[in-house]
Amino acid sequence: MKKSAKSDYTIELAKFRERINQIDSQLLRLLNQRFEIVLEIAKLKKQNKVKSFYAPHREHQIYARLFKENQGPMSNQAIQSIFREIMSASIALEKKLKVAYLGPEASFTHMAALSRFGSQMEYVPLPSIADVFIEVAKKWADYGVVPIENSTEGVINHTLDMFMSLSSAAELQICSEITMEIRHHLLSNGELKCIKKVYSRDTALAQCRQWLQNNLPTAELIPVSSTTRGVQLAKKDKTAAAISSELAASLYGVKILAYGIEDIPGNVTRFLVIGRTVSEKSGNDKTSIMFSLKDRVGALYDALKPFQKYNINLTKIESRPSRRRAWEYIFFVDFNGYKDDDNVVKALKEVSDQCVYLKILGSYPASKIRAD
């Protein structure tokens, strides 16, 4: 009886697996048909001298349509992961893009870049945000990925400063943005009770301040250039630990002593993709600008009034010293809408009348579509 039941199970399992094999073969044929069309598109672009291969607005529209059509049981998150790689392979058929990012490998910026461009691109880790901007401005890379703000610690001033200081930034555009939940883990090949030093990026140390105070009150907190650099330093020292990602733990062979040690749940970092191409309208866009004002009473108030007048929602405003004269500032503003929308055009015209200088840094799809 048991033998018969096992035999039935084996037969049924073989049938299911054969059906999966047939479906896999159909998927393979369809994917190759898709890639054949991609190659035709590449030819068309070449004939028309179009040099843009990455289209964030198109990516946004594909995800939106697929999520709407999805009836399960596959999750939207799974669909997004699968189609991210399909689109990555499609872009690579046209051109294997070179993507610079704030490194080293396995940093959170690297993870953000992978989530946007997939595994088929050429990735270049760089030691500073300035290096990423320079790499793209000098056309040594097609795109760059840099952090811009964190929901816990606020804006990344180095990124804002690069928009101001890099002379070649005149041709750089913000092409898209990435928002990613940041999970911090404590990595070490020693034991928790033996930890005397903790390495990580200053922002990561700040985001885990309370956990460190409660669990490692006497440990020395040592800021380093990146979370991954911290792992490299802690790897061979059993009295040292690092705050970093699960990817870094796997890549460098370091144990995770404690998971999710960030003080505030839902810790999110926003990253920018910078490049030399203008993103087309997606239907759910954001625009970033920078401007300086005439030195007079009420100048900032007057500059912001047109946004209210034309019903434009501001999502962020920051200021940085201009470095030209004492107490002169550059303002950075993000708002909902695309640069060519009628109300945005009218608002920016009136804002410009109040400014000494105004530059549109880019219009791009607003964040990624949430896949949950």
CSV table of C-alpha atoms in Angstrom, one decimal:
chain,number,residue,atom,x,y,z
A,1,MET,CA,0.0,0.0,0.0
A,2,LYS,CA,2.8,2.4,0.9
A,3,LYS,CA,4.7,1.5,-2.2
A,4,SER,CA,1.6,2.2,-4.3
A,5,ALA,CA,1.1,5.6,-2.6
A,6,LYS,CA,4.7,6.5,-3.3
A,7,SER,CA,4.4,5.4,-6.9
A,8,ASP,CA,1.3,7.6,-7.4
A,9,TYR,CA,3.2,10.5,-5.8
A,10,THR,CA,6.2,10.0,-8.2
A,11,ILE,CA,3.9,9.8,-11.2
A,12,GLU,CA,2.0,13.0,-10.3
A,13,LEU,CA,5.2,14.9,-9.5
A,14,ALA,CA,6.7,13.9,-12.9
A,15,LYS,CA,3.5,15.2,-14.6
A,16,PHE,CA,3.8,18.5,-12.8
A,17,ARG,CA,7.4,18.8,-13.6
A,18,GLU,CA,6.8,18.1,-17.3
A,19,ARG,CA,4.2,20.8,-17.4
A,20,ILE,CA,6.7,23.2,-15.8
A,21,ASN,CA,9.3,22.2,-18.5
A,22,GLN,CA,6.8,22.9,-21.2
A,23,ILE,CA,6.0,26.3,-19.8
A,24,ASP,CA,9.7,27.1,-19.3
A,25,SER,CA,10.3,26.3,-23.0
A,26,GLN,CA,7.4,28.7,-23.9
A,27,LEU,CA,8.9,31.4,-21.7
A,28,LEU,CA,12.3,30.9,-23.4
A,29,ARG,CA,10.7,31.3,-26.9
A,30,LEU,CA,8.8,34.4,-25.8
A,31,LEU,CA,11.8,36.0,-24.2
A,32,ASN,CA,13.9,35.5,-27.3
A,33,GLN,CA,11.0,37.0,-29.4
A,34,ARG,CA,11.1,40.0,-27.0
A,35,PHE,CA,14.9,40.3,-27.4
A,36,GLU,CA,14.6,40.1,-31.2
A,37,ILE,CA,12.2,43.1,-31.0
A,38,VAL,CA,14.8,44.9,-28.8
A,39,LEU,CA,17.4,44.4,-31.4
A,40,GLU,CA,15.1,45.9,-34.0
A,41,ILE,CA,14.6,48.9,-31.7
A,42,ALA,CA,18.4,49.2,-31.4
A,43,LYS,CA,18.7,49.3,-35.2
A,44,LEU,CA,15.9,52.0,-35.4
A,45,LYS,CA,17.7,54.1,-32.8
A,46,LYS,CA,21.0,53.8,-34.6
A,47,GLN,CA,19.3,54.9,-37.9
A,48,ASN,CA,17.9,57.9,-36.1
A,49,LYS,CA,21.1,58.7,-34.1
A,50,VAL,CA,19.3,58.2,-30.8
A,51,LYS,CA,21.9,57.5,-28.1
A,52,SER,CA,19.6,57.0,-25.1
A,53,PHE,CA,19.4,53.3,-24.0
A,54,TYR,CA,18.0,53.7,-20.5
A,55,ALA,CA,14.3,54.9,-20.4
A,56,PRO,CA,13.1,55.3,-16.8
A,57,HIS,CA,9.7,56.5,-17.9
A,58,ARG,CA,9.2,53.3,-20.0
A,59,GLU,CA,10.3,51.2,-17.1
A,60,HIS,CA,7.8,52.9,-14.8
A,61,GLN,CA,5.0,52.3,-17.3
A,62,ILE,CA,5.9,48.6,-17.7
A,63,TYR,CA,5.8,48.0,-14.0
A,64,ALA,CA,2.5,49.9,-13.6
A,65,ARG,CA,0.8,47.9,-16.3
A,66,LEU,CA,2.1,44.5,-15.0
A,67,PHE,CA,1.1,45.3,-11.5
A,68,LYS,CA,-2.4,46.2,-12.7
A,69,GLU,CA,-2.8,43.0,-14.7
A,70,ASN,CA,-1.3,40.7,-12.1
A,71,GLN,CA,-4.0,38.4,-10.6
A,72,GLY,CA,-1.5,36.2,-8.6
A,73,PRO,CA,-0.4,34.1,-7.0
A,74,MET,CA,2.9,35.7,-8.0
A,75,SER,CA,3.5,38.8,-5.9
A,76,ASN,CA,4.2,42.2,-7.5
A,77,GLN,CA,7.6,42.2,-5.8
A,78,ALA,CA,8.5,38.9,-7.6
A,79,ILE,CA,7.3,40.3,-10.9
A,80,GLN,CA,9.4,43.4,-10.4
A,81,SER,CA,12.5,41.4,-9.7
A,82,ILE,CA,12.0,39.1,-12.7
A,83,PHE,CA,11.3,42.0,-15.1
A,84,ARG,CA,14.1,44.0,-13.7
A,85,GLU,CA,16.5,41.3,-15.0
A,86,ILE,CA,14.6,41.0,-18.3
A,87,MET,CA,14.9,44.7,-18.9
A,88,SER,CA,18.6,44.7,-17.8
A,89,ALA,CA,19.3,42.0,-20.4
A,90,SER,CA,17.4,43.9,-23.0
A,91,ILE,CA,19.4,47.1,-22.4
A,92,ALA,CA,22.6,45.1,-22.5
A,93,LEU,CA,21.7,43.8,-26.0
A,94,GLU,CA,21.7,47.5,-27.2
A,95,LYS,CA,24.6,48.6,-25.0
A,96,LYS,CA,26.2,47.4,-21.8
A,97,LEU,CA,25.9,50.5,-19.8
A,98,LYS,CA,28.6,51.6,-17.4
A,99,VAL,CA,27.2,52.6,-14.1
A,100,ALA,CA,29.3,54.4,-11.5
A,101,TYR,CA,28.3,54.4,-7.8
A,102,LEU,CA,29.5,55.3,-4.4
A,103,GLY,CA,31.4,52.2,-3.4
A,104,PRO,CA,32.9,49.8,-2.6
A,105,GLU,CA,31.0,46.7,-3.7
A,106,ALA,CA,28.1,45.7,-1.5
A,107,SER,CA,27.5,49.3,-0.3
A,108,PHE,CA,23.9,50.4,0.0
A,109,THR,CA,24.4,52.6,-3.1
A,110,HIS,CA,25.6,49.5,-5.0
A,111,MET,CA,22.5,47.7,-3.9
A,112,ALA,CA,20.3,50.6,-5.1
A,113,ALA,CA,22.1,50.6,-8.4
A,114,LEU,CA,21.5,46.9,-8.9
A,115,SER,CA,17.8,47.3,-8.0
A,116,ARG,CA,17.5,49.9,-10.8
A,117,PHE,CA,19.8,48.6,-13.6
A,118,GLY,CA,19.9,44.9,-12.9
A,119,SER,CA,22.9,42.5,-13.0
A,120,GLN,CA,23.8,42.9,-16.7
A,121,MET,CA,25.5,46.3,-16.5
A,122,GLU,CA,29.1,47.2,-15.9
A,123,TYR,CA,29.4,48.6,-12.4
A,124,VAL,CA,32.2,50.9,-11.3
A,125,PRO,CA,32.7,51.5,-7.5
A,126,LEU,CA,34.1,54.9,-6.6
A,127,PRO,CA,35.4,56.2,-3.3
A,128,SER,CA,33.4,59.5,-3.2
A,129,ILE,CA,30.3,61.2,-4.3
A,130,ALA,CA,32.4,63.8,-6.1
A,131,ASP,CA,34.1,61.0,-8.1
A,132,VAL,CA,30.7,59.6,-9.3
A,133,PHE,CA,29.7,63.1,-10.6
A,134,ILE,CA,33.1,63.5,-12.3
A,135,GLU,CA,32.9,60.0,-13.9
A,136,VAL,CA,29.6,60.8,-15.5
A,137,ALA,CA,30.4,64.5,-16.4
A,138,LYS,CA,33.6,63.4,-18.2
A,139,LYS,CA,31.6,60.6,-20.0
A,140,TRP,CA,33.6,57.9,-18.5
A,141,ALA,CA,30.4,56.4,-17.2
A,142,ASP,CA,26.9,56.5,-18.7
A,143,TYR,CA,25.1,56.9,-15.3
A,144,GLY,CA,26.0,57.4,-11.7
A,145,VAL,CA,24.1,56.5,-8.5
A,146,VAL,CA,24.5,58.6,-5.4
A,147,PRO,CA,22.6,59.0,-2.1
A,148,ILE,CA,20.6,62.2,-1.6
A,149,GLU,CA,18.7,61.8,1.7
A,150,ASN,CA,17.8,59.5,4.5
A,151,SER,CA,14.4,59.5,6.3
A,152,THR,CA,16.2,59.4,9.7
A,153,GLU,CA,19.3,61.5,9.2
A,154,GLY,CA,18.2,63.9,6.5
A,155,VAL,CA,19.9,65.3,3.4
A,156,ILE,CA,23.4,64.2,2.1
A,157,ASN,CA,25.0,67.6,1.8
A,158,HIS,CA,27.9,66.3,-0.4
A,159,THR,CA,25.5,65.4,-3.2
A,160,LEU,CA,23.9,68.9,-3.1
A,161,ASP,CA,27.3,70.5,-3.1
A,162,MET,CA,28.3,68.6,-6.2
A,163,PHE,CA,25.4,70.1,-8.2
A,164,MET,CA,26.7,73.5,-7.2
A,165,SER,CA,30.5,73.1,-7.6
A,166,LEU,CA,31.0,70.9,-10.6
A,167,SER,CA,31.4,73.1,-13.6
A,168,SER,CA,30.5,70.3,-16.0
A,169,ALA,CA,27.3,69.7,-14.1
A,170,ALA,CA,25.6,72.0,-16.6
A,171,GLU,CA,24.9,69.0,-18.8
A,172,LEU,CA,24.1,66.5,-16.0
A,173,GLN,CA,20.5,65.6,-15.4
A,174,ILE,CA,18.8,63.7,-12.6
A,175,CYS,CA,17.3,60.8,-14.7
A,176,SER,CA,15.5,58.9,-12.0
A,177,GLU,CA,15.4,58.3,-8.2
A,178,ILE,CA,15.5,55.1,-6.1
A,179,THR,CA,14.0,54.7,-2.6
A,180,MET,CA,15.2,51.7,-0.7
A,181,GLU,CA,14.5,50.5,2.9
A,182,ILE,CA,17.8,50.3,4.7
A,183,ARG,CA,18.3,47.3,7.1
A,184,HIS,CA,21.4,47.6,9.2
A,185,HIS,CA,23.1,44.4,10.7
A,186,LEU,CA,26.0,44.0,13.1
A,187,LEU,CA,28.7,41.9,11.4
A,188,SER,CA,31.7,40.3,13.1
A,189,ASN,CA,33.6,37.0,13.2
A,190,GLY,CA,33.9,37.5,17.0
A,191,GLU,CA,31.3,37.3,19.8
A,192,LEU,CA,29.1,40.2,20.8
A,193,LYS,CA,30.6,40.4,24.3
A,194,CYS,CA,34.1,40.8,22.9
A,195,ILE,CA,33.4,43.7,20.6
A,196,LYS,CA,35.5,46.8,21.4
A,197,LYS,CA,35.3,48.7,18.1
A,198,VAL,CA,32.4,49.3,15.6
A,199,TYR,CA,33.2,50.5,12.1
A,200,SER,CA,30.7,52.0,9.6
A,201,ARG,CA,29.7,55.1,7.7
A,202,ASP,CA,28.9,58.0,10.0
A,203,THR,CA,25.2,58.0,8.9
A,204,ALA,CA,24.9,54.2,9.6
A,205,LEU,CA,26.4,54.7,13.1
A,206,ALA,CA,23.9,57.5,13.7
A,207,GLN,CA,21.0,55.4,12.6
A,208,CYS,CA,21.9,52.7,15.1
A,209,ARG,CA,22.9,55.0,18.0
A,210,GLN,CA,20.4,53.8,20.5
A,211,TRP,CA,21.0,50.1,19.8
A,212,LEU,CA,24.7,50.6,20.2
A,213,GLN,CA,24.3,52.5,23.4
A,214,ASN,CA,22.1,49.7,24.8
A,215,ASN,CA,24.2,46.7,23.6
A,216,LEU,CA,27.7,48.0,23.2
A,217,PRO,CA,28.0,51.0,25.5
A,218,THR,CA,31.8,50.9,25.8
A,219,ALA,CA,32.6,50.1,22.2
A,220,GLU,CA,34.5,52.8,20.2
A,221,LEU,CA,32.5,54.0,17.2
A,222,ILE,CA,34.8,54.6,14.2
A,223,PRO,CA,33.4,56.3,11.1
A,224,VAL,CA,34.8,55.1,7.8
A,225,SER,CA,34.2,55.9,4.1
A,226,SER,CA,31.5,53.3,3.6
A,227,THR,CA,29.6,50.5,5.4
A,228,THR,CA,31.5,47.9,3.2
A,229,ARG,CA,34.9,49.4,4.2
A,230,GLY,CA,33.8,48.8,7.8
A,231,VAL,CA,33.3,45.1,7.0
A,232,GLN,CA,36.7,44.9,5.4
A,233,LEU,CA,38.3,46.3,8.5
A,234,ALA,CA,36.4,44.2,10.9
A,235,LYS,CA,36.7,40.9,9.0
A,236,LYS,CA,40.0,39.8,10.6
A,237,ASP,CA,39.6,41.4,14.0
A,238,LYS,CA,37.4,39.4,16.4
A,239,THR,CA,37.2,42.4,18.7
A,240,ALA,CA,35.8,44.6,15.9
A,241,ALA,CA,32.4,44.7,14.3
A,242,ALA,CA,30.8,46.6,11.4
A,243,ILE,CA,27.4,47.9,10.6
A,244,SER,CA,26.5,46.9,7.1
A,245,SER,CA,24.2,44.9,4.8
A,246,GLU,CA,23.4,41.2,4.4
A,247,LEU,CA,24.9,41.3,1.0
A,248,ALA,CA,28.2,42.5,2.5
A,249,ALA,CA,28.1,39.7,5.0
A,250,SER,CA,27.7,37.1,2.3
A,251,LEU,CA,30.3,38.7,-0.1
A,252,TYR,CA,33.0,39.1,2.6
A,253,GLY,CA,32.3,36.0,4.6
A,254,VAL,CA,31.5,37.7,7.9
A,255,LYS,CA,28.9,36.5,10.4
A,256,ILE,CA,25.8,38.5,11.3
A,257,LEU,CA,25.7,38.9,15.1
A,258,ALA,CA,22.5,40.9,15.2
A,259,TYR,CA,19.8,41.6,12.5
A,260,GLY,CA,17.9,44.9,12.0
A,261,ILE,CA,19.7,47.1,14.6
A,262,GLU,CA,18.5,50.4,13.1
A,263,ASP,CA,16.7,52.5,15.8
A,264,ILE,CA,13.8,53.5,13.7
A,265,PRO,CA,11.8,51.0,11.6
A,266,GLY,CA,11.1,52.0,8.0
A,267,ASN,CA,14.5,53.6,7.6
A,268,VAL,CA,14.5,54.7,3.9
A,269,THR,CA,17.3,56.2,1.8
A,270,ARG,CA,16.6,58.0,-1.4
A,271,PHE,CA,19.2,57.8,-4.2
A,272,LEU,CA,19.5,59.7,-7.5
A,273,VAL,CA,20.5,58.4,-10.9
A,274,ILE,CA,22.5,61.1,-12.7
A,275,GLY,CA,23.3,61.1,-16.4
A,276,ARG,CA,23.4,63.2,-19.6
A,277,THR,CA,20.0,62.3,-21.0
A,278,VAL,CA,16.6,63.9,-20.3
A,279,SER,CA,13.9,61.5,-18.9
A,280,GLU,CA,10.6,61.6,-20.8
A,281,LYS,CA,7.3,62.1,-19.1
A,282,SER,CA,6.0,59.1,-17.3
A,283,GLY,CA,2.7,60.4,-15.9
A,284,ASN,CA,3.9,60.3,-12.3
A,285,ASP,CA,6.9,62.7,-12.2
A,286,LYS,CA,9.0,64.8,-10.0
A,287,THR,CA,11.2,67.8,-10.8
A,288,SER,CA,14.2,69.1,-9.0
A,289,ILE,CA,15.5,72.6,-9.3
A,290,MET,CA,18.2,74.8,-7.7
A,291,PHE,CA,18.2,78.6,-7.5
A,292,SER,CA,19.7,81.6,-5.7
A,293,LEU,CA,17.8,84.8,-4.8
A,294,LYS,CA,18.3,88.5,-4.7
A,295,ASP,CA,19.2,89.7,-1.2
A,296,ARG,CA,16.0,91.3,0.0
A,297,VAL,CA,13.3,90.9,2.7
A,298,GLY,CA,10.7,88.3,1.7
A,299,ALA,CA,12.7,87.0,-1.3
A,300,LEU,CA,12.2,83.3,-0.5
A,301,TYR,CA,8.5,83.8,0.3
A,302,ASP,CA,7.9,85.5,-3.0
A,303,ALA,CA,9.9,82.8,-4.9
A,304,LEU,CA,7.8,80.0,-3.5
A,305,LYS,CA,4.4,81.7,-4.0
A,306,PRO,CA,4.0,80.6,-7.6
A,307,PHE,CA,4.0,76.9,-6.6
A,308,GLN,CA,0.9,77.5,-4.5
A,309,LYS,CA,-0.6,79.7,-7.2
A,310,TYR,CA,-0.4,76.9,-9.7
A,311,ASN,CA,-1.3,74.1,-7.3
A,312,ILE,CA,2.2,72.4,-7.3
A,313,ASN,CA,3.1,70.3,-4.3
A,314,LEU,CA,6.6,70.9,-2.9
A,315,THR,CA,8.1,67.6,-1.6
A,316,LYS,CA,11.5,69.0,-0.3
A,317,ILE,CA,13.4,72.3,0.2
A,318,GLU,CA,17.0,72.5,1.3
A,319,SER,CA,19.5,75.3,1.4
A,320,ARG,CA,23.3,75.3,1.1
A,321,PRO,CA,25.9,78.1,1.4
A,322,SER,CA,26.8,79.3,-2.1
A,323,ARG,CA,30.5,79.6,-1.1
A,324,ARG,CA,30.7,82.8,-3.2
A,325,ARG,CA,29.7,85.3,-0.5
A,326,ALA,CA,29.0,85.1,3.2
A,327,TRP,CA,25.3,84.4,3.9
A,328,GLU,CA,24.4,83.8,0.3
A,329,TYR,CA,22.5,80.5,-0.2
A,330,ILE,CA,21.5,78.1,-3.0
A,331,PHE,CA,18.1,76.6,-2.6
A,332,PHE,CA,17.2,73.1,-3.7
A,333,VAL,CA,13.5,72.3,-4.3
A,334,ASP,CA,11.7,69.1,-5.4
A,335,PHE,CA,8.1,69.2,-6.5
A,336,ASN,CA,5.5,67.0,-8.1
A,337,GLY,CA,5.1,67.5,-11.9
A,338,TYR,CA,7.1,67.4,-15.1
A,339,LYS,CA,9.1,70.3,-16.4
A,340,ASP,CA,6.9,70.7,-19.5
A,341,ASP,CA,3.5,70.6,-17.7
A,342,ASP,CA,1.7,73.9,-18.4
A,343,ASN,CA,1.4,74.8,-14.7
A,344,VAL,CA,5.0,73.9,-14.0
A,345,VAL,CA,6.2,76.1,-17.0
A,346,LYS,CA,4.2,79.0,-15.7
A,347,ALA,CA,5.3,78.6,-12.1
A,348,LEU,CA,9.0,78.3,-13.0
A,349,LYS,CA,8.7,81.5,-15.2
A,350,GLU,CA,7.4,83.4,-12.2
A,351,VAL,CA,10.0,81.9,-9.8
A,352,SER,CA,12.8,82.7,-12.3
A,353,ASP,CA,11.7,86.4,-12.2
A,354,GLN,CA,12.6,86.4,-8.5
A,355,CYS,CA,15.9,84.7,-8.9
A,356,VAL,CA,19.5,85.6,-9.7
A,357,TYR,CA,19.9,82.1,-11.0
A,358,LEU,CA,17.7,79.1,-11.6
A,359,LYS,CA,18.5,75.6,-13.1
A,360,ILE,CA,16.3,72.6,-13.7
A,361,LEU,CA,18.3,69.6,-12.4
A,362,GLY,CA,15.9,67.1,-14.0
A,363,SER,CA,12.3,65.8,-14.3
A,364,TYR,CA,12.0,62.0,-13.7
A,365,PRO,CA,9.6,59.3,-12.6
A,366,ALA,CA,8.7,59.9,-8.9
A,367,SER,CA,10.4,57.2,-6.9
A,368,LYS,CA,9.8,53.5,-7.8
A,369,ILE,CA,6.4,52.0,-7.9
A,370,ARG,CA,5.9,50.1,-4.7
A,371,ALA,CA,5.6,46.5,-5.5
A,372,ASP,CA,3.7,45.4,-2.4
